[in-house]
Tab-separated table of C-alpha atoms in Angstrom:
chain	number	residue	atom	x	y	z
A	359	UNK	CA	-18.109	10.432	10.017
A	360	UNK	CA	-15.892	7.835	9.746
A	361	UNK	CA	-18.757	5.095	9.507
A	362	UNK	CA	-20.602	7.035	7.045
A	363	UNK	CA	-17.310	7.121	4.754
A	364	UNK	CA	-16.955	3.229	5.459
A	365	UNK	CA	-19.989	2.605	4.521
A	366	UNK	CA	-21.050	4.938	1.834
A	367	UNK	CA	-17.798	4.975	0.130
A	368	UNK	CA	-15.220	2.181	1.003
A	369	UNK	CA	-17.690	-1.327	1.254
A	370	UNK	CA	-19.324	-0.759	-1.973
A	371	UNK	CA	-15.459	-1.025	-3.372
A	372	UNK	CA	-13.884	-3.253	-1.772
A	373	UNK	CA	-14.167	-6.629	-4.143
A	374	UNK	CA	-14.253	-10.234	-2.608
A	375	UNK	CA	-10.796	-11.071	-5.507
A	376	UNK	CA	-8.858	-8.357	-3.222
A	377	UNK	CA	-10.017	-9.697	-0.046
A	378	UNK	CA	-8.982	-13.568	-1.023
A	379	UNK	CA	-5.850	-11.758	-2.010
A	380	UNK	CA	-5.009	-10.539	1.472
A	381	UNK	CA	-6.237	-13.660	3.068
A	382	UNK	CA	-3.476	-15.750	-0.143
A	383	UNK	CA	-0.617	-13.418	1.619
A	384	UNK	CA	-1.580	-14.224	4.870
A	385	UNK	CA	-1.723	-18.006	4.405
A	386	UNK	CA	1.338	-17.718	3.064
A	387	UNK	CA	3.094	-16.262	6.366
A	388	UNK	CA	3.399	-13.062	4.849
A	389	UNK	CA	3.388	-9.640	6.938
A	390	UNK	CA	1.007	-7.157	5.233
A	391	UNK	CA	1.474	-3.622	5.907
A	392	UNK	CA	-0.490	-1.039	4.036
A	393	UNK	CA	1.484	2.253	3.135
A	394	UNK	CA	-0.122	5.206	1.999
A	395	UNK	CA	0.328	9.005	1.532
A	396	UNK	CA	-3.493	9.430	3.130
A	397	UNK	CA	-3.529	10.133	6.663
A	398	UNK	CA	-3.982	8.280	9.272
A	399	UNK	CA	-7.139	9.329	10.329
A	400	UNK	CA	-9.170	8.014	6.818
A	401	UNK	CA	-7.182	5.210	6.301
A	402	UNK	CA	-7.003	3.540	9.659
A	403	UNK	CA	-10.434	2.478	9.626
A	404	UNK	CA	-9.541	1.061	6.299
A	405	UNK	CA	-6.711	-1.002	7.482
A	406	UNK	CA	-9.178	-2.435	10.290
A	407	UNK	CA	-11.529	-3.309	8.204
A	408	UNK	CA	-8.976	-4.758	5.906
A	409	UNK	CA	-7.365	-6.571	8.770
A	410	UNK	CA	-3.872	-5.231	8.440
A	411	UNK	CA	-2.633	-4.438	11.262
A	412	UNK	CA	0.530	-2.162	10.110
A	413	UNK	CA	-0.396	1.071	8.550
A	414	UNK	CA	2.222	3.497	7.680
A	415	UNK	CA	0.716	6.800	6.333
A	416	UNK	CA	0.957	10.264	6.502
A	417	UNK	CA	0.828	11.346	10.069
A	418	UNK	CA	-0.786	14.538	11.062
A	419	UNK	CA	-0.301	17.144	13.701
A	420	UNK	CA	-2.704	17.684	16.074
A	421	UNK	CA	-2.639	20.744	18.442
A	422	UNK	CA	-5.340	21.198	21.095
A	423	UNK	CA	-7.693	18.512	19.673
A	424	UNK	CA	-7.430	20.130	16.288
A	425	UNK	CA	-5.274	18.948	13.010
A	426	UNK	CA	-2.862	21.911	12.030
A	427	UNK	CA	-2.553	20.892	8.650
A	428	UNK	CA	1.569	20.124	9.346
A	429	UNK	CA	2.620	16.814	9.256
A	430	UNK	CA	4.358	15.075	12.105
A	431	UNK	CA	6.776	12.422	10.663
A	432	UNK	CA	8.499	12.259	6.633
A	433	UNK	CA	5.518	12.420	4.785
A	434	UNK	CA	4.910	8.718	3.585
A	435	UNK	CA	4.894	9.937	-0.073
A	436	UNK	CA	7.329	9.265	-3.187
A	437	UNK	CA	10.691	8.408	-1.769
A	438	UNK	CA	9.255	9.495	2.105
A	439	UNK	CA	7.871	5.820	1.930
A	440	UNK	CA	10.330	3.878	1.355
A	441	UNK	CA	12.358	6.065	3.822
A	442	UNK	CA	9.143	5.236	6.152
A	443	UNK	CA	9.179	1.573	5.409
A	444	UNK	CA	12.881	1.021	6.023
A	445	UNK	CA	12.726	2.288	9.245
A	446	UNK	CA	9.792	0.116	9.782
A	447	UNK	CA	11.646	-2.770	9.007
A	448	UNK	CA	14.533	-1.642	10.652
A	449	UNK	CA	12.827	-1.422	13.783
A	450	UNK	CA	10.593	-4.990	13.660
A	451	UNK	CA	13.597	-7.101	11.830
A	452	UNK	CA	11.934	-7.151	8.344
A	453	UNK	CA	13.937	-7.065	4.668
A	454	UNK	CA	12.225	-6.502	1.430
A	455	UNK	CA	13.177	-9.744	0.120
A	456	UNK	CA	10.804	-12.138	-1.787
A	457	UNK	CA	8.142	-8.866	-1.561
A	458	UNK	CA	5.304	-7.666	-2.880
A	459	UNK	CA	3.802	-4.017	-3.831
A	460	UNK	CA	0.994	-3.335	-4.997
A	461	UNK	CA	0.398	0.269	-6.577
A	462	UNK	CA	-1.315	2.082	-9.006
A	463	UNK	CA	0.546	6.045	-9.418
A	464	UNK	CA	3.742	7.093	-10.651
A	465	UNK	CA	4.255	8.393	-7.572
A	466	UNK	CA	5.270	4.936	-6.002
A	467	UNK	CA	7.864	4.280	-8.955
A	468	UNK	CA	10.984	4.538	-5.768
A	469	UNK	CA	9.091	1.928	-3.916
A	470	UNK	CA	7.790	-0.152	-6.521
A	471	UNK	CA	11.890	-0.164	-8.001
A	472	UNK	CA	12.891	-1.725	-4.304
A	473	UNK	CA	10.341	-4.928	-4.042
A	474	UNK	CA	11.249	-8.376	-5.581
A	475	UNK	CA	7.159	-8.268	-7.359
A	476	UNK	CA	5.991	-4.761	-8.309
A	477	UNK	CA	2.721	-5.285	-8.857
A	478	UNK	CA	0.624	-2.244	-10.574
A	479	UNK	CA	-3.313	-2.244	-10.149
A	480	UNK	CA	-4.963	0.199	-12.705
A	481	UNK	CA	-1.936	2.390	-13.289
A	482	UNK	CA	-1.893	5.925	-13.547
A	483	UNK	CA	-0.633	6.581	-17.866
A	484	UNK	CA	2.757	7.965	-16.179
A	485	UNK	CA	3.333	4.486	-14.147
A	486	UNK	CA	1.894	2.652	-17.391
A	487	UNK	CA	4.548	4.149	-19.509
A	488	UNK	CA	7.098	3.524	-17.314
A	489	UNK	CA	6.266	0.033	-17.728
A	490	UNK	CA	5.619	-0.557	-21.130
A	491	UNK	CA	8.985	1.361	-21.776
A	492	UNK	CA	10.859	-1.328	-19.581
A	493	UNK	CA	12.556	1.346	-18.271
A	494	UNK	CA	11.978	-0.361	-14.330
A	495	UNK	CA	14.833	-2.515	-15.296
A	496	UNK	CA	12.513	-5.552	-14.698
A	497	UNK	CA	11.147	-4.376	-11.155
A	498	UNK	CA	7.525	-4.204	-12.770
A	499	UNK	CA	6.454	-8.038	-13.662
A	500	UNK	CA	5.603	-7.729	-17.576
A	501	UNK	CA	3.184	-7.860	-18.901
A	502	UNK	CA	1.450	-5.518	-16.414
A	503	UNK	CA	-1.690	-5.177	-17.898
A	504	UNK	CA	-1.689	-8.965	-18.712
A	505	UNK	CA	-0.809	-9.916	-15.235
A	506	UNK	CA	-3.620	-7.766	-13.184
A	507	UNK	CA	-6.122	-9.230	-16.170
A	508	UNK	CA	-5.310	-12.468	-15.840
A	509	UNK	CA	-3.871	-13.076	-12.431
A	510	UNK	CA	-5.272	-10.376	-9.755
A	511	UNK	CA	-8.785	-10.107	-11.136
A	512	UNK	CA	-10.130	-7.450	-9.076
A	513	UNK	CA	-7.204	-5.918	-6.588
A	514	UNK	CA	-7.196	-2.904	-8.902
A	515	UNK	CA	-10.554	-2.083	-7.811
A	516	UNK	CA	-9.892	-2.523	-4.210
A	517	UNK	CA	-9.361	0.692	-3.187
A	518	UNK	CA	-9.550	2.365	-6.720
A	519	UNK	CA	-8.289	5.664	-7.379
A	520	UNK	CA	-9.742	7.372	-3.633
A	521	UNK	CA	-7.415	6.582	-1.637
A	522	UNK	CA	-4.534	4.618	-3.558
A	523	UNK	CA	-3.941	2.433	-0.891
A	524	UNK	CA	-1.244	-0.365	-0.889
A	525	UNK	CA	-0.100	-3.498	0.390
A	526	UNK	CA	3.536	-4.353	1.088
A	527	UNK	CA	4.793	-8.065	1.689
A	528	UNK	CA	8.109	-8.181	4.168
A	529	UNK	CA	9.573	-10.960	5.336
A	530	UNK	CA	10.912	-11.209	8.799
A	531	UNK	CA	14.390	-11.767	8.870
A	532	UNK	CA	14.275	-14.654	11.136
A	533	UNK	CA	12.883	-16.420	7.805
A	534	UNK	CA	14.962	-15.327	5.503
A	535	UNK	CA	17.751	-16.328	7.733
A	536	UNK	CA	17.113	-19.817	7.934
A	537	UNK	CA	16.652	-20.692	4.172
């Protein structure tokens, strides 16, 4: 199943301008960690293929081989992610400063209000009027439009609208300690 999916729906989507992103942030040092209200289950093959190796996402319960449909952990959704991605940090000594998130639903406005670059790839309208009314205090770089146009080419058709998958830059605070 999950090879079939890969194949039939994730490869044909995933754009060489959002791989050359990933491989830009890791150059650079930076930790990439994909968050996501999915599940586990789809998007871990994702993250492989991707090669991020931290994926928080919605974890499911399993009881006797079989998923009850209950979830096992703070669903990593709206506010649940950034509550999911603090304790990440928490636990592996990373901060939020100088980072990046890229998103493209109003359901990410709590996360995308924490980073340093809030980065929105084909935004949902409620996310896109959120923007254009400024009213993210500056946590979305303006223009937003202008900027995925101009300087992300194709990361907003990375993942698309499936599975709304995104990419967080941390920095470890062993770094941001000795600046």
């Amino acid at each position: 199943w999950h090879r079939d999916f890969m194949r039939d729906c994730i490869e044909p989507i995933i754009l060489p301008k959002a791989l050359a992103l990933l491989q830009q942030h890791r150059e650079a040092g930076d930790q990439l960690v994909i968050i996501t209200a999915t599940n586990r289950f789809v998007t871990a093959p994702i993250a492989r293929r991707l090669g991020v190796k931290v994926l928080l996402a919605t974890e499911c319960e399993r009881h006797e081989g079989r998923y009850t449909g209950r979830s096992t952990d703070i669903p990593c959704f709206r506010e649940g992610k950034v509550t999911r991605l603090e304790r990440w940090m928490l636990e592996n000594g990373f901060d939020l400063e100088d980072s990046y998130f890229y998103s493209d639903s109003m359901n990410d406005l709590p996360l995308l209000q924490r980073v340093t670059h809030a980065v929105a790839g084909d935004p949902d309208p409620n996310l896109r009027a959120e923007a254009d009314a400024d009213s993210l205090e500056g946590a979305l770089e303006a223009p937003l439009v202008h900027r995925l146009r101009v300087g992300l080419g194709g990361l907003d058709q990375l993942l698309r609208h499936q599975l709304h998958q995104r990419v967080v830059r941390v920095q470890p605070l062993a770094q941001v300690a000795a600046r």
